[in-house]
Structures are given as structure tokens and as C-alpha cells.
Amino acid sequence: MPTTPLVIQSRDNPLLMKVRKLNRHSSGYRQSHQVWLEGDHLCRALHERGHQAQQAIVVDHIWDTQSDIRTLASTAQSVALVSESLFASISGLESPASMGFIYALPPTPTHPTWLTQPTVILDRLQDPGNAGSILRTSSAMGFCQIIALEGTVALWSPKVLRAGMGAHFHLRLYECVPLEHLSTLPMPIISTSSHAAQSLRATALPHPCAWVFGHEGQGIHSDWQNLGHQPIRIPQPGGEESLNVAAAAAICLYESSQNTLRT
């Protein structure tokens, strides 16, 4: 258990100023190596995955009246209590939560050695909602190695964290990876294309494999041709030109996981 909680009453307290900065700059965590997790769902997901927060910040009357929140907050190294209005001043949500964690990110290698396990590659995705949704689907379907190429939205940004709903803490995440570093990826690479000859349901999907999902408007990078990849078409009997990338990822990763169960 941490020591007696610190009571903060000033809006200009350095701890609160730090949280505002983490909320304001979507990629600021790359310098501070810390992220702000707002809401008991994200905080609980962090704890349940075996990680410890550096700091908990809790609304004072919630600490006094809700034993489950007090127990969760007490798993952090330190606890600070603030008024409801002070918490609203640091919140990144339209409806502020009642607690949050500051979490120190684990270090990731600059030149990682890729694991031979189901992998998802994000090629310059820009929408944080799409990125977070794909991370959540990846975790659910057993794709635990996530590689974000240069130009992809910051994976630990507040919006991606909220859309991921705790999936981040179950994944091995690599960011800002140059495309050429994937030449050593030890598994087949599969991409989606509406013009591909092979249909998803008619293809024997390899396991493990790496699925690459491209930019919402531009698709995957043209240099993928130099690395080799297998394009797959998702049948669309309704005749739409394309699918949202998060929806396409959910279909492909589900089918890939079911294909593994059938073999």
C-alpha cells in the first residue's frame, strides 16, 4: 500500500500540470515516456495485466466513499487526492472520470528482433479511433505483436488509448518503424486489396502471419512490392467500393484466427 495520499488544492500543482501536458500533446509521451490513463476501466486493465502505475489521482469524495476505487488507486506507487473541479481541469474527456493513472512506458528497442508470432502492421494509419479499434481486435484475436510504420498515428496518444480500451497492455508495440526493417520479419505478409484475385474465404491463410493494414485513403505503401506480400480480397456482395480499415481488420483477423483453429 502507498503512503497517506497527498492532498492537492492548487490548479498550478506540478503534478496536475504534467497531466495537462500529457493530454495536450498526442505524441508527448515519446519524450516523457509516461502516459495518462483516465478512468477506472483503463486503470483496472493496466493492473490486471500485471503493470503498476507510478501515480494515481483520485477525486477526494470518491476515495472516501468507493472502496473499489480506493483499492484500485492504492495499487499505484503514490496517490494524490483532488477536488472534482480540479480533476475536471486535467481531464481529457467531455465527461470527466473520477480517477486516473500516470504510467511509465516500458522501453522498446530501436532495432527490435521480431518474434515469430501473429503480427499486425499499421502502415501510416491516421485516425486514432481506427488504430485503437485495430489494437483491441488484435488483442482479442491473438495478434500480440503490433508494428506501426513511420507516419502512423501515435499509438499511446489519449484518443488511441481510449479506443483500445486496455488492449495496449496485452500487446508488444513498436512505433515509428522504417519499412525496410521489416525485411527480416520471419513470417508471410498478407495485405488487403479490392483488386486481388484471391478471396479471403477461399485462401488457406498461413500461421503465424503478419497482416498489414494501410492508410485510410492511400492504402499500403508502394514499396511493399519490394518486400513481398500476398494481397487478399474481402468479398463485398453489397457492392461497396471499400471498407473502413478497422472493419476490414476485424474481418481478416477473425478469419485468420478461425483458420488456425480449423487446421
Short mmCIF file of C-alpha atoms in Angstrom, two decimals:
data_model
loop_
_atom_site.label_atom_id
_atom_site.label_comp_id
_atom_site.label_asym_id
_atom_site.label_seq_id
_atom_site.Cartn_x
_atom_site.Cartn_y
_atom_site.Cartn_z
CA MET A 1 0.00 0.00 0.00
CA PRO A 2 1.26 3.54 -0.74
CA THR A 3 1.75 6.12 1.98
CA THR A 4 -1.01 8.50 3.05
CA PRO A 5 -2.45 10.21 -0.05
CA LEU A 6 -1.20 13.66 -0.94
CA VAL A 7 -3.99 16.27 -0.99
CA ILE A 8 -3.63 18.76 -3.86
CA GLN A 9 -5.55 22.02 -3.76
CA SER A 10 -3.76 24.21 -6.30
CA ARG A 11 -4.56 24.20 -10.01
CA ASP A 12 -0.88 25.01 -10.65
CA ASN A 13 0.47 21.97 -8.84
CA PRO A 14 3.32 20.42 -10.94
CA LEU A 15 1.64 17.00 -10.99
CA LEU A 16 -1.58 18.43 -12.45
CA MET A 17 0.41 20.49 -14.95
CA LYS A 18 2.15 17.30 -16.08
CA VAL A 19 -1.19 15.57 -16.73
CA ARG A 20 -2.46 18.54 -18.75
CA LYS A 21 0.67 18.38 -20.87
CA LEU A 22 0.25 14.65 -21.48
CA ASN A 23 -3.34 15.29 -22.60
CA ARG A 24 -2.41 18.26 -24.78
CA HIS A 25 0.35 16.69 -26.88
CA SER A 26 -0.63 13.39 -28.52
CA SER A 27 2.97 12.27 -29.02
CA GLY A 28 4.48 13.95 -25.97
CA TYR A 29 4.89 10.58 -24.27
CA ARG A 30 7.77 9.86 -26.64
CA GLN A 31 9.83 12.39 -24.69
CA SER A 32 8.45 11.84 -21.19
CA HIS A 33 7.90 8.06 -21.57
CA GLN A 34 4.74 8.48 -19.49
CA VAL A 35 1.04 8.33 -20.36
CA TRP A 36 -2.13 9.43 -18.60
CA LEU A 37 -4.79 6.73 -18.25
CA GLU A 38 -8.12 8.31 -17.38
CA GLY A 39 -10.99 6.29 -15.99
CA ASP A 40 -11.20 3.20 -13.84
CA HIS A 41 -11.57 0.89 -16.89
CA LEU A 42 -8.12 1.72 -18.28
CA CYS A 43 -6.62 1.77 -14.80
CA ARG A 44 -8.08 -1.63 -13.99
CA ALA A 45 -6.88 -3.06 -17.31
CA LEU A 46 -3.35 -1.90 -16.52
CA HIS A 47 -3.43 -3.50 -13.07
CA GLU A 48 -4.98 -6.76 -14.29
CA ARG A 49 -2.19 -7.15 -16.85
CA GLY A 50 0.37 -7.05 -14.06
CA HIS A 51 1.63 -3.47 -14.50
CA GLN A 52 1.98 -0.84 -11.80
CA ALA A 53 1.20 2.84 -12.19
CA GLN A 54 3.58 5.46 -10.87
CA GLN A 55 0.85 7.78 -9.70
CA ALA A 56 -2.89 7.68 -9.07
CA ILE A 57 -5.02 10.83 -8.99
CA VAL A 58 -8.48 10.43 -7.48
CA VAL A 59 -11.41 12.73 -6.75
CA ASP A 60 -11.41 13.12 -2.96
CA HIS A 61 -15.03 12.22 -2.23
CA ILE A 62 -14.73 9.11 -4.45
CA TRP A 63 -11.71 7.99 -2.41
CA ASP A 64 -13.76 8.41 0.74
CA THR A 65 -16.91 6.61 -0.44
CA GLN A 66 -15.99 3.96 -3.03
CA SER A 67 -13.82 1.19 -1.63
CA ASP A 68 -13.27 -0.47 -5.04
CA ILE A 69 -11.77 2.72 -6.48
CA ARG A 70 -9.70 3.25 -3.33
CA THR A 71 -8.34 -0.31 -3.61
CA LEU A 72 -7.51 0.13 -7.30
CA ALA A 73 -5.85 3.51 -6.77
CA SER A 74 -3.80 2.07 -3.91
CA THR A 75 -2.02 -0.27 -6.35
CA ALA A 76 -0.10 2.77 -7.65
CA GLN A 77 3.19 3.82 -6.13
CA SER A 78 1.68 7.14 -4.96
CA VAL A 79 -1.83 8.56 -4.62
CA ALA A 80 -2.99 12.17 -4.85
CA LEU A 81 -6.46 13.44 -4.00
CA VAL A 82 -8.08 16.41 -5.74
CA SER A 83 -11.46 18.10 -5.78
CA GLU A 84 -13.95 17.33 -8.55
CA SER A 85 -13.28 20.71 -10.19
CA LEU A 86 -9.51 20.20 -10.13
CA PHE A 87 -9.88 16.77 -11.73
CA ALA A 88 -12.07 18.31 -14.43
CA SER A 89 -9.24 20.78 -15.14
CA ILE A 90 -6.88 17.93 -16.09
CA SER A 91 -9.42 15.66 -17.76
CA GLY A 92 -9.27 14.88 -21.47
CA LEU A 93 -12.91 13.73 -21.54
CA GLU A 94 -16.14 15.64 -22.14
CA SER A 95 -17.50 13.94 -19.02
CA PRO A 96 -14.51 13.73 -16.65
CA ALA A 97 -13.84 10.45 -14.86
CA SER A 98 -13.10 10.22 -11.15
CA MET A 99 -9.61 8.71 -11.24
CA GLY A 100 -6.58 8.22 -13.44
CA PHE A 101 -3.10 6.75 -13.51
CA ILE A 102 0.24 8.05 -14.72
CA TYR A 103 2.03 5.06 -16.19
CA ALA A 104 5.70 4.83 -17.18
CA LEU A 105 6.01 3.12 -20.55
CA PRO A 106 8.32 0.13 -20.88
CA PRO A 107 11.36 0.73 -23.10
CA THR A 108 11.27 -0.68 -26.62
CA PRO A 109 14.39 -1.48 -28.65
CA THR A 110 15.31 0.78 -31.56
CA HIS A 111 16.09 -2.23 -33.77
CA PRO A 112 13.84 -4.99 -32.42
CA THR A 113 14.24 -8.67 -33.07
CA TRP A 114 10.86 -9.72 -34.43
CA LEU A 115 9.03 -12.53 -32.70
CA THR A 116 7.63 -15.35 -34.80
CA GLN A 117 4.05 -14.83 -33.73
CA PRO A 118 0.83 -13.45 -35.22
CA THR A 119 1.51 -9.82 -36.14
CA VAL A 120 -0.35 -6.73 -37.28
CA ILE A 121 1.39 -3.97 -39.22
CA LEU A 122 -0.12 -0.48 -39.34
CA ASP A 123 1.03 1.38 -42.44
CA ARG A 124 0.56 5.14 -41.86
CA LEU A 125 -2.93 4.93 -40.32
CA GLN A 126 -4.03 8.41 -39.29
CA ASP A 127 -7.30 8.00 -37.44
CA PRO A 128 -6.84 7.30 -33.70
CA GLY A 129 -10.22 5.58 -33.47
CA ASN A 130 -9.28 3.16 -36.23
CA ALA A 131 -5.87 2.49 -34.68
CA GLY A 132 -7.31 1.84 -31.22
CA SER A 133 -10.06 -0.39 -32.61
CA ILE A 134 -7.49 -2.47 -34.52
CA LEU A 135 -5.36 -2.85 -31.39
CA ARG A 136 -8.39 -4.09 -29.48
CA THR A 137 -9.30 -6.57 -32.22
CA SER A 138 -5.68 -7.71 -32.49
CA SER A 139 -5.57 -8.50 -28.78
CA ALA A 140 -8.87 -10.35 -28.92
CA MET A 141 -7.77 -12.49 -31.88
CA GLY A 142 -4.32 -13.35 -30.54
CA PHE A 143 -2.23 -10.97 -32.70
CA CYS A 144 0.05 -9.65 -29.98
CA GLN A 145 2.94 -8.12 -31.97
CA ILE A 146 1.98 -4.71 -33.38
CA ILE A 147 4.31 -2.82 -35.70
CA ALA A 148 3.44 0.79 -36.53
CA LEU A 149 5.36 2.15 -39.50
CA GLU A 150 6.67 5.70 -39.70
CA GLY A 151 3.78 8.09 -40.27
CA THR A 152 1.26 6.14 -38.21
CA VAL A 153 -0.74 7.92 -35.51
CA ALA A 154 0.90 7.85 -32.06
CA LEU A 155 -0.26 4.58 -30.50
CA TRP A 156 -0.11 5.78 -26.89
CA SER A 157 -1.94 9.05 -27.57
CA PRO A 158 -5.02 9.65 -25.39
CA LYS A 159 -7.54 9.00 -28.19
CA VAL A 160 -5.91 5.73 -29.27
CA LEU A 161 -5.68 4.62 -25.64
CA ARG A 162 -9.38 5.22 -25.11
CA ALA A 163 -10.34 3.42 -28.33
CA GLY A 164 -8.08 0.48 -27.41
CA MET A 165 -9.88 0.10 -24.06
CA GLY A 166 -6.94 -1.59 -22.34
CA ALA A 167 -5.67 -3.70 -25.24
CA HIS A 168 -2.34 -1.84 -25.18
CA PHE A 169 -1.29 -3.64 -22.02
CA HIS A 170 -1.58 -7.06 -23.66
CA LEU A 171 0.40 -6.15 -26.78
CA ARG A 172 4.02 -5.80 -27.83
CA LEU A 173 4.02 -2.39 -29.54
CA TYR A 174 6.69 -1.00 -31.85
CA GLU A 175 6.37 2.54 -33.23
CA CYS A 176 7.99 4.63 -35.97
CA VAL A 177 9.46 1.55 -37.65
CA PRO A 178 11.04 2.14 -41.10
CA LEU A 179 9.50 -0.09 -43.75
CA GLU A 180 12.87 -1.58 -44.69
CA HIS A 181 13.25 -3.01 -41.17
CA LEU A 182 10.51 -5.49 -41.98
CA SER A 183 12.70 -7.31 -44.48
CA THR A 184 13.70 -9.59 -41.58
CA LEU A 185 10.13 -10.35 -40.49
CA PRO A 186 10.11 -14.17 -40.12
CA MET A 187 6.62 -14.88 -41.49
CA PRO A 188 4.44 -14.37 -44.57
CA ILE A 189 2.91 -10.92 -45.02
CA ILE A 190 -0.72 -10.54 -46.12
CA SER A 191 -2.46 -7.36 -47.23
CA THR A 192 -5.97 -6.49 -48.34
CA SER A 193 -6.83 -5.22 -51.80
CA SER A 194 -10.18 -4.88 -53.54
CA HIS A 195 -8.40 -5.78 -56.79
CA ALA A 196 -6.76 -9.01 -55.55
CA ALA A 197 -7.60 -12.23 -57.38
CA GLN A 198 -7.61 -14.35 -54.22
CA SER A 199 -10.63 -14.18 -51.93
CA LEU A 200 -10.27 -14.26 -48.14
CA ARG A 201 -12.57 -17.26 -47.57
CA ALA A 202 -11.01 -19.22 -50.45
CA THR A 203 -7.41 -18.84 -49.23
CA ALA A 204 -5.50 -21.11 -46.86
CA LEU A 205 -4.07 -18.49 -44.52
CA PRO A 206 -0.60 -19.21 -43.13
CA HIS A 207 0.06 -19.27 -39.39
CA PRO A 208 1.70 -17.31 -37.99
CA CYS A 209 1.41 -14.46 -40.46
CA ALA A 210 1.56 -10.66 -40.49
CA TRP A 211 -1.45 -8.67 -41.70
CA VAL A 212 -0.71 -5.19 -42.99
CA PHE A 213 -3.44 -2.54 -42.93
CA GLY A 214 -2.79 0.66 -44.83
CA HIS A 215 -3.55 4.36 -44.77
CA GLU A 216 -7.28 5.11 -44.77
CA GLY A 217 -7.12 6.90 -48.14
CA GLN A 218 -3.88 5.78 -49.80
CA GLY A 219 -3.74 2.11 -48.84
CA ILE A 220 -0.42 0.38 -48.27
CA HIS A 221 2.92 1.86 -49.33
CA SER A 222 4.05 1.04 -52.86
CA ASP A 223 7.43 -0.15 -51.52
CA TRP A 224 5.72 -3.24 -50.10
CA GLN A 225 6.22 -4.75 -53.55
CA ASN A 226 9.94 -4.94 -52.81
CA LEU A 227 9.36 -6.90 -49.60
CA GLY A 228 6.81 -9.32 -50.94
CA HIS A 229 3.26 -9.67 -49.67
CA GLN A 230 0.16 -11.66 -50.53
CA PRO A 231 -2.84 -9.48 -51.47
CA ILE A 232 -6.24 -10.80 -50.40
CA ARG A 233 -9.70 -9.56 -51.39
CA ILE A 234 -12.56 -9.34 -48.90
CA PRO A 235 -15.75 -10.32 -50.77
CA GLN A 236 -18.31 -7.50 -50.69
CA PRO A 237 -21.58 -8.75 -52.16
CA GLY A 238 -23.26 -5.43 -51.44
CA GLY A 239 -21.01 -3.70 -53.94
CA GLU A 240 -19.37 -1.01 -51.78
CA GLU A 241 -16.05 0.25 -53.11
CA SER A 242 -14.15 -0.30 -49.85
CA LEU A 243 -14.45 -0.99 -46.14
CA ASN A 244 -13.35 1.07 -43.18
CA VAL A 245 -9.86 -0.13 -42.27
CA ALA A 246 -10.87 -1.12 -38.72
CA ALA A 247 -13.80 -3.14 -40.07
CA ALA A 248 -11.54 -4.81 -42.66
CA ALA A 249 -9.02 -5.65 -39.93
CA ALA A 250 -11.71 -7.22 -37.75
CA ILE A 251 -12.86 -9.45 -40.63
CA CYS A 252 -9.35 -10.51 -41.60
CA LEU A 253 -8.05 -11.16 -38.10
CA TYR A 254 -11.14 -13.12 -37.14
CA GLU A 255 -10.92 -15.25 -40.27
CA SER A 256 -7.21 -15.77 -39.70
CA SER A 257 -7.78 -16.91 -36.11
CA GLN A 258 -10.59 -19.27 -37.16
CA ASN A 259 -8.45 -20.68 -39.95
CA THR A 260 -5.86 -21.57 -37.30
CA LEU A 261 -8.48 -23.38 -35.20
CA ARG A 262 -9.66 -25.41 -38.20
CA THR A 263 -6.15 -26.67 -39.09
#
